PDB file of C-alpha atoms in Angstrom:
ATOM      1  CA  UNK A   1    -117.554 132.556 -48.575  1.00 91.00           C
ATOM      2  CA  UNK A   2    -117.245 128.687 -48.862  1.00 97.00           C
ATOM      3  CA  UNK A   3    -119.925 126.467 -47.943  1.00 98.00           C
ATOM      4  CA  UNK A   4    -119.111 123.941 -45.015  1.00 98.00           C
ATOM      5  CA  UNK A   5    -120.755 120.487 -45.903  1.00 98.00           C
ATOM      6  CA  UNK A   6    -120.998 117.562 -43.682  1.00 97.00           C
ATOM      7  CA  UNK A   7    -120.226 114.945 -46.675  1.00 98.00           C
ATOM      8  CA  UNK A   8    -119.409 114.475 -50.051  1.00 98.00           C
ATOM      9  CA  UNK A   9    -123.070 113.073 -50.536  1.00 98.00           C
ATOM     10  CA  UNK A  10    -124.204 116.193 -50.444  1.00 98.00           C
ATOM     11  CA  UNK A  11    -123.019 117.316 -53.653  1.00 98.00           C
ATOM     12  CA  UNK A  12    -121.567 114.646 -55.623  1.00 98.00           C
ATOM     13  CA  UNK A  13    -124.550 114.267 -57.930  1.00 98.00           C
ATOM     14  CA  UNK A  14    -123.279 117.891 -59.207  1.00 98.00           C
ATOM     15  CA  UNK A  15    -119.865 116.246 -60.470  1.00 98.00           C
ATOM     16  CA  UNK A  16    -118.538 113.260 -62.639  1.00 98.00           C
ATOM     17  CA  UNK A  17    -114.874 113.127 -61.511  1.00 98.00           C
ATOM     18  CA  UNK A  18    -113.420 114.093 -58.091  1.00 98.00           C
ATOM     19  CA  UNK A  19    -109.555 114.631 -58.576  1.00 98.00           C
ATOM     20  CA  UNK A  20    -108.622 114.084 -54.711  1.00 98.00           C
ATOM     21  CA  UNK A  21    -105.770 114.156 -53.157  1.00 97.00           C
ATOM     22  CA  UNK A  22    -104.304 111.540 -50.774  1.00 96.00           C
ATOM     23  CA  UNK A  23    -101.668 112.843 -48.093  1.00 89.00           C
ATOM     24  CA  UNK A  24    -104.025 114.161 -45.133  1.00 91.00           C
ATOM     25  CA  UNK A  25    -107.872 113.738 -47.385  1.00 96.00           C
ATOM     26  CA  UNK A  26    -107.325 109.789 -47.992  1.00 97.00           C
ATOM     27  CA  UNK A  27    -104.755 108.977 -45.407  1.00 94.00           C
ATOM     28  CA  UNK A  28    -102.164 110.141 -42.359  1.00 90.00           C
ATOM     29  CA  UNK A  29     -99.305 108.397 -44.382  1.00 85.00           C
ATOM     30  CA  UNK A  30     -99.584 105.832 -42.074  1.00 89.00           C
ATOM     31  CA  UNK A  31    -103.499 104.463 -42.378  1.00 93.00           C
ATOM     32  CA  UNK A  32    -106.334 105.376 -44.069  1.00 96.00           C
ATOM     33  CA  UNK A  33    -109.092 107.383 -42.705  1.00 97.00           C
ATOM     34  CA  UNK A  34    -112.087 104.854 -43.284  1.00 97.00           C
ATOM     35  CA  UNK A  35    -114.802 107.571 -43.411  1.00 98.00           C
ATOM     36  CA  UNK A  36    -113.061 109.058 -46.809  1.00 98.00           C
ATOM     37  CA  UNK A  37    -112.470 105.306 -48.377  1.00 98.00           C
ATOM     38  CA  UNK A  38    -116.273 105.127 -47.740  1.00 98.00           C
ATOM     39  CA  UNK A  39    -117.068 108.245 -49.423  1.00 98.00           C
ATOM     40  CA  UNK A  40    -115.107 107.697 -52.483  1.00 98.00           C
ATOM     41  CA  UNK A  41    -116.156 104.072 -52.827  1.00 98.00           C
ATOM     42  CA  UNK A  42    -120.061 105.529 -52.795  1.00 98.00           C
ATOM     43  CA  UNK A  43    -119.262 108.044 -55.352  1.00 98.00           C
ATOM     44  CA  UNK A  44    -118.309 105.637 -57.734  1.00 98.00           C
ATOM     45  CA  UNK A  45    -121.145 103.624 -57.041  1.00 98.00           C
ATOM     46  CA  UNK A  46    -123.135 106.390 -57.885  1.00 97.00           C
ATOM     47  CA  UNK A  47    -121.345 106.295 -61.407  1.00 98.00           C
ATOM     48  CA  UNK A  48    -118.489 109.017 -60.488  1.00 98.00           C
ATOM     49  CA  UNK A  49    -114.913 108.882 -61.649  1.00 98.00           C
ATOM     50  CA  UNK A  50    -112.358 109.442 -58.550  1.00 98.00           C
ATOM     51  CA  UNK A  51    -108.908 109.822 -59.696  1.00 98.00           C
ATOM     52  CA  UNK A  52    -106.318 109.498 -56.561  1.00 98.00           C
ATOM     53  CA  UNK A  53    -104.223 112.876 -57.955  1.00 98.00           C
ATOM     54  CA  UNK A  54    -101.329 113.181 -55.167  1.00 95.00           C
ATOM     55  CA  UNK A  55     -98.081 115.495 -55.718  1.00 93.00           C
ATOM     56  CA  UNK A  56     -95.933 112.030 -54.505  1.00 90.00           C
ATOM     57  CA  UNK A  57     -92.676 112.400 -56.808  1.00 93.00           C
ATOM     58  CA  UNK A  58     -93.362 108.566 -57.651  1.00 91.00           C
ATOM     59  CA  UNK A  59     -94.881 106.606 -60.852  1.00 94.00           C
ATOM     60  CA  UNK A  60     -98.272 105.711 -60.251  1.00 95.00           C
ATOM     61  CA  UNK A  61     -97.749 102.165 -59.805  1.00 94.00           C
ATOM     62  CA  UNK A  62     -95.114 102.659 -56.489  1.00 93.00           C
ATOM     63  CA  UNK A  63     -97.765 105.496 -55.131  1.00 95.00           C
ATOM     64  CA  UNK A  64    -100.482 102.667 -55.731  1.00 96.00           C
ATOM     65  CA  UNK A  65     -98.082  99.574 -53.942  1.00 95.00           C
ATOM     66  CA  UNK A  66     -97.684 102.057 -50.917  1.00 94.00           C
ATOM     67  CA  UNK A  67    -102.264 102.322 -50.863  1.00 97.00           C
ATOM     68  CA  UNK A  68    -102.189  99.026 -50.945  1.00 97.00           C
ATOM     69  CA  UNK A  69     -99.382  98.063 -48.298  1.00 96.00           C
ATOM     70  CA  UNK A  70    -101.521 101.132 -45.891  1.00 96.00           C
ATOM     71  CA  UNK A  71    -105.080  98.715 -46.871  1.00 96.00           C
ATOM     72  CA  UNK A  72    -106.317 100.999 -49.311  1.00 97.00           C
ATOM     73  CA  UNK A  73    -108.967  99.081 -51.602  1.00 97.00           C
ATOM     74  CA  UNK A  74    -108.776  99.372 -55.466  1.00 96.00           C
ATOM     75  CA  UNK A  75    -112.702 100.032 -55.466  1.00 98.00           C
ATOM     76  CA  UNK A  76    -112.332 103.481 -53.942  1.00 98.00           C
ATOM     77  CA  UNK A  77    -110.455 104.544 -56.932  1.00 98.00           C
ATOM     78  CA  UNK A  78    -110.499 104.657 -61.093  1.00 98.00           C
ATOM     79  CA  UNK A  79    -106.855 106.195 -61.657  1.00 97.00           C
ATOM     80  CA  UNK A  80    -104.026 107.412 -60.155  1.00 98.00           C
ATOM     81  CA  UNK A  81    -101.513 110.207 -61.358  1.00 98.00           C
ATOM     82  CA  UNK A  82     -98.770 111.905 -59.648  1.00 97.00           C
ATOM     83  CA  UNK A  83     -96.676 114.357 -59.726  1.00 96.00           C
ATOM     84  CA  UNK A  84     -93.611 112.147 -60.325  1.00 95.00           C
ATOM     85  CA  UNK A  85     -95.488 110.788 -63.769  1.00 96.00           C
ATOM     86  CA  UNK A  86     -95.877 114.407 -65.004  1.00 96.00           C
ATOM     87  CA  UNK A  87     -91.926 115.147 -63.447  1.00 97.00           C
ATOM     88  CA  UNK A  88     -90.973 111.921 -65.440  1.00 96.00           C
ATOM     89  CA  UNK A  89     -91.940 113.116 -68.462  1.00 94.00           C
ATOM     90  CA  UNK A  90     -90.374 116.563 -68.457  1.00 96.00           C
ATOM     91  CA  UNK A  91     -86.799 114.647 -66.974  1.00 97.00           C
ATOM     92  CA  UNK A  92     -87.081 112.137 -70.079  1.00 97.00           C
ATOM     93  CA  UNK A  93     -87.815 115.248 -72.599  1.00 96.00           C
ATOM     94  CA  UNK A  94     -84.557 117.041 -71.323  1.00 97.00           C
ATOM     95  CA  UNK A  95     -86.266 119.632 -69.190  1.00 97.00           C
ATOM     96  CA  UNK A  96     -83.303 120.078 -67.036  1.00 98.00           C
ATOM     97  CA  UNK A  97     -80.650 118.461 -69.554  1.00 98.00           C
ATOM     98  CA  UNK A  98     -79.094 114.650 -69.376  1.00 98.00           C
ATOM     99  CA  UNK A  99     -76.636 114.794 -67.116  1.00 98.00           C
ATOM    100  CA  UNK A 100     -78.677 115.308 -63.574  1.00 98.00           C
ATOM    101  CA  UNK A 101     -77.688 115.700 -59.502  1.00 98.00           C
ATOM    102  CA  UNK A 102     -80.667 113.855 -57.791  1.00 98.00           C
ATOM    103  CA  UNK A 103     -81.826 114.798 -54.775  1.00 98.00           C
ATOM    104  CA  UNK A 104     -83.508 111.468 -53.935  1.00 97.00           C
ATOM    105  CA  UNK A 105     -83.981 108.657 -51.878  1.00 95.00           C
ATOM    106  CA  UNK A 106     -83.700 105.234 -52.289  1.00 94.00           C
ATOM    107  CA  UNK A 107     -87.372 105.013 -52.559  1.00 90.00           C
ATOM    108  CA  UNK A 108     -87.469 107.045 -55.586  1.00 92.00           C
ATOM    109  CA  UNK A 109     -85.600 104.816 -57.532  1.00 94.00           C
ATOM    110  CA  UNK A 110     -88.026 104.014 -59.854  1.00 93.00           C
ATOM    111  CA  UNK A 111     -88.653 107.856 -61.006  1.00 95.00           C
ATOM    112  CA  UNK A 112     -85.153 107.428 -62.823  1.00 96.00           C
ATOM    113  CA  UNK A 113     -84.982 103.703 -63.683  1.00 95.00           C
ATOM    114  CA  UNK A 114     -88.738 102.844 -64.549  1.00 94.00           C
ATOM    115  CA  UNK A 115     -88.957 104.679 -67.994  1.00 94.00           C
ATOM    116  CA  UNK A 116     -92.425 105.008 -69.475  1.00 92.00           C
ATOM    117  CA  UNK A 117     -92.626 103.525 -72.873  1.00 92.00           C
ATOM    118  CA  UNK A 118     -92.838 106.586 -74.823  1.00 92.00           C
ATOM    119  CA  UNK A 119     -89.421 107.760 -73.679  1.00 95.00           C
ATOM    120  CA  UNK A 120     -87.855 104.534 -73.871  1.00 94.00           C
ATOM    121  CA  UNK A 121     -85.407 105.283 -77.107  1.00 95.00           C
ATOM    122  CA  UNK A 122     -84.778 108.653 -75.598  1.00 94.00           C
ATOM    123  CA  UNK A 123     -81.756 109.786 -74.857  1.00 95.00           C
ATOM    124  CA  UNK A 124     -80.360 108.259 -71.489  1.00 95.00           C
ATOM    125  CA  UNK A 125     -80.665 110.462 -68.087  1.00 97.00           C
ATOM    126  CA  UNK A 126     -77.457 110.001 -66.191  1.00 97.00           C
ATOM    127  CA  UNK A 127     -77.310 110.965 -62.545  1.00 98.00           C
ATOM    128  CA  UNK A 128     -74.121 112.933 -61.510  1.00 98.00           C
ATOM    129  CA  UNK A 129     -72.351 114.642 -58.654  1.00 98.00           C
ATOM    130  CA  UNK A 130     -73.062 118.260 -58.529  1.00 98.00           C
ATOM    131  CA  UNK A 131     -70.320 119.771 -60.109  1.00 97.00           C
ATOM    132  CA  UNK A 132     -70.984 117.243 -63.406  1.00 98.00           C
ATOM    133  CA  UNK A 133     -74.440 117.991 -63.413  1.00 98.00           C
ATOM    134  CA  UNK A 134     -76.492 120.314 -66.567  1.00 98.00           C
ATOM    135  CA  UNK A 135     -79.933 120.285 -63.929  1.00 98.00           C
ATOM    136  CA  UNK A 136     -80.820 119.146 -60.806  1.00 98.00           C
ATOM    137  CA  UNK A 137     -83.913 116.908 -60.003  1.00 98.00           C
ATOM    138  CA  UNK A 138     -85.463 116.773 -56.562  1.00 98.00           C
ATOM    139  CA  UNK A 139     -87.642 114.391 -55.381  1.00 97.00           C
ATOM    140  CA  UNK A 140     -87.329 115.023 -51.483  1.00 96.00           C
ATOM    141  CA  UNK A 141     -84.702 115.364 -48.949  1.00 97.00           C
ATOM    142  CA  UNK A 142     -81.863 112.830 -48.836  1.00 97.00           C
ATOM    143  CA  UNK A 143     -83.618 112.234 -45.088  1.00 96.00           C
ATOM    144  CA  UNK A 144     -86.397 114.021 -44.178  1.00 92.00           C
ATOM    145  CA  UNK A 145     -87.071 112.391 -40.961  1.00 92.00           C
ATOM    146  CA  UNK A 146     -83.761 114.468 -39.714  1.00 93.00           C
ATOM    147  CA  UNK A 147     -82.919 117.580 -42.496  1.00 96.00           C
ATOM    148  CA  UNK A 148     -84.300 120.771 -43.418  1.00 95.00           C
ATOM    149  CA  UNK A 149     -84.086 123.243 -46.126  1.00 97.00           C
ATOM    150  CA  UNK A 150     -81.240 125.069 -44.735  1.00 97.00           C
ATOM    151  CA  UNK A 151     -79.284 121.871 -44.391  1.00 98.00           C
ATOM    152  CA  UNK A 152     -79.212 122.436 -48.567  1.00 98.00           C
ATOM    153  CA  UNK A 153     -78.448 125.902 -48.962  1.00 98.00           C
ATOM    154  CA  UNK A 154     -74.596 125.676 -49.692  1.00 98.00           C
ATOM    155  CA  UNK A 155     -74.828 123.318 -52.274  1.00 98.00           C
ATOM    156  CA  UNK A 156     -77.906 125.249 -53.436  1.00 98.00           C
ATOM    157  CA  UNK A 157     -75.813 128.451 -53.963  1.00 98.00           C
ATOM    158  CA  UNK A 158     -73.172 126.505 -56.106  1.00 98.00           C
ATOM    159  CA  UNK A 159     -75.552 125.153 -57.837  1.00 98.00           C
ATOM    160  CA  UNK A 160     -77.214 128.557 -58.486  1.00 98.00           C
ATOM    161  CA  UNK A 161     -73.963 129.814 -59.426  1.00 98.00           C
ATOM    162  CA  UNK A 162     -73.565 127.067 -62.208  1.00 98.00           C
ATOM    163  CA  UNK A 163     -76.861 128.446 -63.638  1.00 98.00           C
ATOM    164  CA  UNK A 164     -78.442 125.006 -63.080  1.00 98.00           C
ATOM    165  CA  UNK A 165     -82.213 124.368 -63.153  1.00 98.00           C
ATOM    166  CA  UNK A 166     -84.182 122.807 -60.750  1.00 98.00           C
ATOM    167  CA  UNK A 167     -86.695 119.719 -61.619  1.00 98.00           C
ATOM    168  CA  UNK A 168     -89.398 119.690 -58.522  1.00 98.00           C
ATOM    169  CA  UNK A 169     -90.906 116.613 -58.692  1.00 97.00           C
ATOM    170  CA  UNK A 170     -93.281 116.721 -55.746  1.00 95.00           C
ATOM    171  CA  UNK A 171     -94.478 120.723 -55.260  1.00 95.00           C
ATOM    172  CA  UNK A 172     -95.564 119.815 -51.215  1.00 90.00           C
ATOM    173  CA  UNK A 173     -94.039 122.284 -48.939  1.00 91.00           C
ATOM    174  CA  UNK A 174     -94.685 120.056 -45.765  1.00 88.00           C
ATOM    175  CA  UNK A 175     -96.691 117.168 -45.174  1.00 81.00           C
ATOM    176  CA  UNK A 176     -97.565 115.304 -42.226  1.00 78.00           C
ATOM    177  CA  UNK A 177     -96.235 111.803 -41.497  1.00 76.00           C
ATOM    178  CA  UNK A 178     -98.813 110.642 -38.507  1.00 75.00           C
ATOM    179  CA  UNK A 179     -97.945 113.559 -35.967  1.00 76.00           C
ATOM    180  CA  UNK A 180     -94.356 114.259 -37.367  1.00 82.00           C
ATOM    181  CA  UNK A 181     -94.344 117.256 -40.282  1.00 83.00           C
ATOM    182  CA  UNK A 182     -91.685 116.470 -42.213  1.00 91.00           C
ATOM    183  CA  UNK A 183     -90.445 119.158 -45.565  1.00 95.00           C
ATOM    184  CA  UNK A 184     -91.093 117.980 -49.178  1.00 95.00           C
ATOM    185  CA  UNK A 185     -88.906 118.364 -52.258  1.00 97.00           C
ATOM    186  CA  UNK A 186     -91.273 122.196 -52.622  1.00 96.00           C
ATOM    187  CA  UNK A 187     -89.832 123.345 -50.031  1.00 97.00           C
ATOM    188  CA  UNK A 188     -85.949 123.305 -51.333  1.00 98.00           C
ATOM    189  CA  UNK A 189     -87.493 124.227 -54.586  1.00 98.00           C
ATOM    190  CA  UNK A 190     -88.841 127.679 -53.172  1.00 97.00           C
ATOM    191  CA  UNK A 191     -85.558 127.548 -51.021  1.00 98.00           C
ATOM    192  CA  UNK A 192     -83.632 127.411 -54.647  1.00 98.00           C
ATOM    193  CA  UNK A 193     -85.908 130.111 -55.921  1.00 98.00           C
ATOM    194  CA  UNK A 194     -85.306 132.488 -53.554  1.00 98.00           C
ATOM    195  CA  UNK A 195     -82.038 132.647 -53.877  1.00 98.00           C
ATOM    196  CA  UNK A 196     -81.817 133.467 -57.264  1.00 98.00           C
ATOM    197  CA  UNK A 197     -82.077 129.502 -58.705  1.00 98.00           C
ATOM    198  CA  UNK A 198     -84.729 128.181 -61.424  1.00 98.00           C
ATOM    199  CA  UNK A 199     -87.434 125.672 -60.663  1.00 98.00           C
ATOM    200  CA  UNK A 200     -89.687 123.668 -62.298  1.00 98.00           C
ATOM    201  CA  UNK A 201     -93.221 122.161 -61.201  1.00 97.00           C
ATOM    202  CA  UNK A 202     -95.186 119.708 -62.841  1.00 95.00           C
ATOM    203  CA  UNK A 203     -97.520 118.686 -59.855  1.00 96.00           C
ATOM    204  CA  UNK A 204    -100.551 120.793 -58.263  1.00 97.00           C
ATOM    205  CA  UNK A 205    -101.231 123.425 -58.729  1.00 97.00           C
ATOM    206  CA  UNK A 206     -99.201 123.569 -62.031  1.00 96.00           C
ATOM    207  CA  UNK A 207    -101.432 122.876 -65.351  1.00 96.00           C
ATOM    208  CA  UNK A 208     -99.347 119.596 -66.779  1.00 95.00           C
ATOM    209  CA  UNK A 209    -100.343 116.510 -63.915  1.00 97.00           C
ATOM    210  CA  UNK A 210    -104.267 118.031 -64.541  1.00 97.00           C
ATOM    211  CA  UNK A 211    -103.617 117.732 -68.182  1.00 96.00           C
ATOM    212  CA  UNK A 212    -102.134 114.431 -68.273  1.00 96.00           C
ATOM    213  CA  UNK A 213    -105.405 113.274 -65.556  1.00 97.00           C
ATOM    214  CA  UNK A 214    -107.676 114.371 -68.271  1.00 97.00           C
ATOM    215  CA  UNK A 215    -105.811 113.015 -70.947  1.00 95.00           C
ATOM    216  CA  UNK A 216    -105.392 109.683 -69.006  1.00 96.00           C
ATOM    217  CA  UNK A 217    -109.469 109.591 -68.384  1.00 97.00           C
ATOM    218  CA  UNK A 218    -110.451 110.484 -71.925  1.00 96.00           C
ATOM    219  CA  UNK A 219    -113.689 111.834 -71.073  1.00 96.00           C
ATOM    220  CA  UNK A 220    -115.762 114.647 -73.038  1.00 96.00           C
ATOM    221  CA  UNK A 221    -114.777 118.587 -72.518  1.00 94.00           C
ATOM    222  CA  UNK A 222    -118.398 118.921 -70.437  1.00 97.00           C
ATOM    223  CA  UNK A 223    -117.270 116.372 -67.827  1.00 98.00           C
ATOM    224  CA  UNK A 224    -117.723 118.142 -64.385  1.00 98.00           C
ATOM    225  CA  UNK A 225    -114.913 117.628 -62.234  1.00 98.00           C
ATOM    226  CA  UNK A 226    -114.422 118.582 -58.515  1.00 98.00           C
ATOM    227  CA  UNK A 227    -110.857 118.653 -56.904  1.00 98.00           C
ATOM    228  CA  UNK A 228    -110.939 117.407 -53.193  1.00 98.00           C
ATOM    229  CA  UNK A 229    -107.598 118.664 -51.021  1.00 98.00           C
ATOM    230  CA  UNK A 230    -106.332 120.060 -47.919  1.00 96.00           C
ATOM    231  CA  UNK A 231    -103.276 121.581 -49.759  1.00 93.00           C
ATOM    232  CA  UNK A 232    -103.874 125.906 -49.826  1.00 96.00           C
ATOM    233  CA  UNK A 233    -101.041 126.284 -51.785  1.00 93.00           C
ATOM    234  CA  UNK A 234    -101.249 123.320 -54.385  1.00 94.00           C
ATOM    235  CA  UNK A 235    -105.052 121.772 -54.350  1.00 97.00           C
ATOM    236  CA  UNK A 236    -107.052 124.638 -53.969  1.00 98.00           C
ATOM    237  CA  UNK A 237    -105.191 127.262 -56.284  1.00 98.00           C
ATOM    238  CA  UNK A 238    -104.664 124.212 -58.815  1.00 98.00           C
ATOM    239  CA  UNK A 239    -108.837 123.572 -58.759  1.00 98.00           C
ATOM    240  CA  UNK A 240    -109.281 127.513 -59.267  1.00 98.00           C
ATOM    241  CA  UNK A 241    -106.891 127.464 -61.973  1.00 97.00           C
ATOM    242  CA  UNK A 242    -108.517 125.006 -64.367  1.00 98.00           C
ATOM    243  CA  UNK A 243    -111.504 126.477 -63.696  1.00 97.00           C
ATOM    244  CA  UNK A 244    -112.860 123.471 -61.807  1.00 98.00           C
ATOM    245  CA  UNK A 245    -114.774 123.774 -57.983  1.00 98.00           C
ATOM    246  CA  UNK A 246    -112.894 122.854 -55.009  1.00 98.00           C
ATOM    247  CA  UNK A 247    -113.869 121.083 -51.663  1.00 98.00           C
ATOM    248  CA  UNK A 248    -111.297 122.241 -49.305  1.00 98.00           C
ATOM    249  CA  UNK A 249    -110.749 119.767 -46.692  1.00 98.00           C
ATOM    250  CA  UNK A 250    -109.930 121.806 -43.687  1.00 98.00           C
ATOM    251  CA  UNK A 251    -108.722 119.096 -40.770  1.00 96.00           C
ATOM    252  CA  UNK A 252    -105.750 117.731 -42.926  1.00 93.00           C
ATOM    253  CA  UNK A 253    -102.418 120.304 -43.005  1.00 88.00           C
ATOM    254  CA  UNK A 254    -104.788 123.281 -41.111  1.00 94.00           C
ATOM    255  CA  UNK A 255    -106.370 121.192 -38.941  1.00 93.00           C
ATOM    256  CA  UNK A 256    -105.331 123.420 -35.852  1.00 94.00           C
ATOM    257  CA  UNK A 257    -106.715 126.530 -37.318  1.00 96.00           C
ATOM    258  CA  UNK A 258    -110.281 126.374 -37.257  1.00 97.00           C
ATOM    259  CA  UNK A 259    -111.473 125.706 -33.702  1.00 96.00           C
ATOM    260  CA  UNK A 260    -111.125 122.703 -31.201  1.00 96.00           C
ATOM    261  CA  UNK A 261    -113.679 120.170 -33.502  1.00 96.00           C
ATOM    262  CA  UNK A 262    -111.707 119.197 -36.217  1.00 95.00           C
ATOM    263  CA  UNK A 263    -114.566 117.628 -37.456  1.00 95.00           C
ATOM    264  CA  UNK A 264    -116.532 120.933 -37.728  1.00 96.00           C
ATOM    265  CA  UNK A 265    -114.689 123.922 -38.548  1.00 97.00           C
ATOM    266  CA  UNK A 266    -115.557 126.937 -37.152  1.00 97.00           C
ATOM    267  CA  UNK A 267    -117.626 128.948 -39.914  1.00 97.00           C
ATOM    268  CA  UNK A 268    -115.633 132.608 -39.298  1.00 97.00           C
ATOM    269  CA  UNK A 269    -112.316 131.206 -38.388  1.00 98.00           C
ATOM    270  CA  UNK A 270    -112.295 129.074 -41.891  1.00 98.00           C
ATOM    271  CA  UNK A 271    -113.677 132.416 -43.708  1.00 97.00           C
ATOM    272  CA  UNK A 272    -110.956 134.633 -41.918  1.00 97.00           C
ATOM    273  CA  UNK A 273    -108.263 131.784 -43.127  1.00 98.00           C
ATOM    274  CA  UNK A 274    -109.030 131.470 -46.457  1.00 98.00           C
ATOM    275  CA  UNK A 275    -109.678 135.426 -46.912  1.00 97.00           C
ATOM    276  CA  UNK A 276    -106.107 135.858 -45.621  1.00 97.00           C
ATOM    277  CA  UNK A 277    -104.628 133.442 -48.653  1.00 96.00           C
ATOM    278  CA  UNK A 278    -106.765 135.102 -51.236  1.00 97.00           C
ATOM    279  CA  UNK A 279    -108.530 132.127 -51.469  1.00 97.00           C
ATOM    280  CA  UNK A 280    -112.426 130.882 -51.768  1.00 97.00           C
ATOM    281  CA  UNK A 281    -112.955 127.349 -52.465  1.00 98.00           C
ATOM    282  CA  UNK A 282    -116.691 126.540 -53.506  1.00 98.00           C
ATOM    283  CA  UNK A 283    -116.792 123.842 -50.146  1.00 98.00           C
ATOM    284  CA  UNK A 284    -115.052 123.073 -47.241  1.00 98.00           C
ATOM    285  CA  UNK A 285    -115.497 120.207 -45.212  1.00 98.00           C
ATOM    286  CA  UNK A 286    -113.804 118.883 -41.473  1.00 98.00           C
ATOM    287  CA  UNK A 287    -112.696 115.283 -43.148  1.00 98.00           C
ATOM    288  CA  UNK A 288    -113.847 114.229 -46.477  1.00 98.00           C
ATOM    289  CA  UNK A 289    -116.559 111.632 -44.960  1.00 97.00           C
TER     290      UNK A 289
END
């Protein structure tokens, strides 16, 4: 059974580095939630590492312009890494060929012109219409203030019939935009697999955006790291997969599920939750505070 804390306090002298996520622990995607800026700006005063690990399909720097534009401070937070830096780096290696139909906005520009300096004399990636294409990479819904998975599934199934891979570079299913949940480049990715398609994840809860945090930090093998998310499907099974603890943080994407007090979760309704998912995060917490 998890343990319900009533803040971070409690237990960050057990842990070095917090890998947290952002969408519904540090903000609403509109504003930031104070009481969790607080708490990671007193765990690195305490000497803690926080790394801002967020499944955005976005280089670090555009996830860390949008923090800033919401009035996130820079002292809350060592590092940043996304899953659009660990997506980058399988595009630029080939992972879904050269020759690539985005599904993007205009916002994700940079994932396809920014090129990190190690790929920089590799081959170029050229974006295509479909029936050109070798792989397709998805970043998010042309407009997902208006479309949903199904809007995709034609051009899915030719796609599928071409034998073309799938490049996910954001694994969210749904996230929440202030009240408004809008679908994430995951969800035509499980969409793609369902139907018979190939994808490919690089962000939580799959191994390479952990590896690259950890390469990124360049701390010992006996640093003692705690992942902080409200994601059951990404943060949670990512923590239990690298063998790290977990603080699940139940008011973000659940937050109707576990009685009226989002700030205090009811004790058997999280248990019953989590038992359903196969799931048993070390903590749980309301809001990270």
């Amino acid at each position: 059974m998890t343990q319900i804390i009533n803040s971070l306090a409690e237990i960050a002298a057990d842990y070095d580095v917090l890998f947290c996520d952002l969408w519904g622990c540090l903000h609403n995607g509109v504003a930031p939630y104070p009481a969790a800026v607080a708490a990671l700006q007193d765990f690195r005063a305490g000497g803690g590492r926080v790394v801002l690990m967020t499944n955005a399909p976005r280089p670090a720097p555009y996830v860390q312009a949008q923090l800033q534009r919401m009035g996130v401070p820079e002292d809350a937070y060592d590092l940043i890494v996304s899953s659009g830096d660990a997506a980058q780096d399988a595009m630029f290696a080939g992972a879904v060929g050269r020759k690539v139909w985005a599904i993007a906005q205009p916002k994700d520009e940079g994932f396809f012109t920014d090129i990190p300096a190690e790929w920089r004399d590799a081959p170029a990636i050229t974006r295509v219409p479909l029936d050109r294409a070798e792989g397709i990479v998805c970043c998010g819904l042309f407009d997902d203030l208006t479309e949903v998975p199904e809007d995709y599934r034609a051009r899915l199934m030719l796609a599928r019939e071409a034998g073309l891979p799938l490049l996910c570079a954001n694994p969210d299913v749904i996230v929440d935009l202030g009240d408004k949940r809008l679908y994430c480049a995951g969800a035509l990715a499980e969409l793609y697999e369902d139907m018979g398609g190939t994808s490919l994840y690089f962000g939580k809860p799959h191994p390479p955006i952990y590896d690259m945090a950890r390469r990124k930090l360049g701390l010992p093998e006996d640093t003692r790291y705690l992942a902080v998310g409200d994601g059951i499907a990404t943060d949670i099974p990512g923590a239990a997969g690298e063998g790290i603890d977990a603080l699940f943080v139940s008011g973000g994407l659940a937050h109707d599920q576990f009685g009226p007090d989002v700030e205090h979760p009811d004790p058997a309704m999280l248990d019953e939750w989590l038992a359903l998912r196969s799931e048993n995060p070390r903590y749980s917490i309301g809001r990270l505070r």
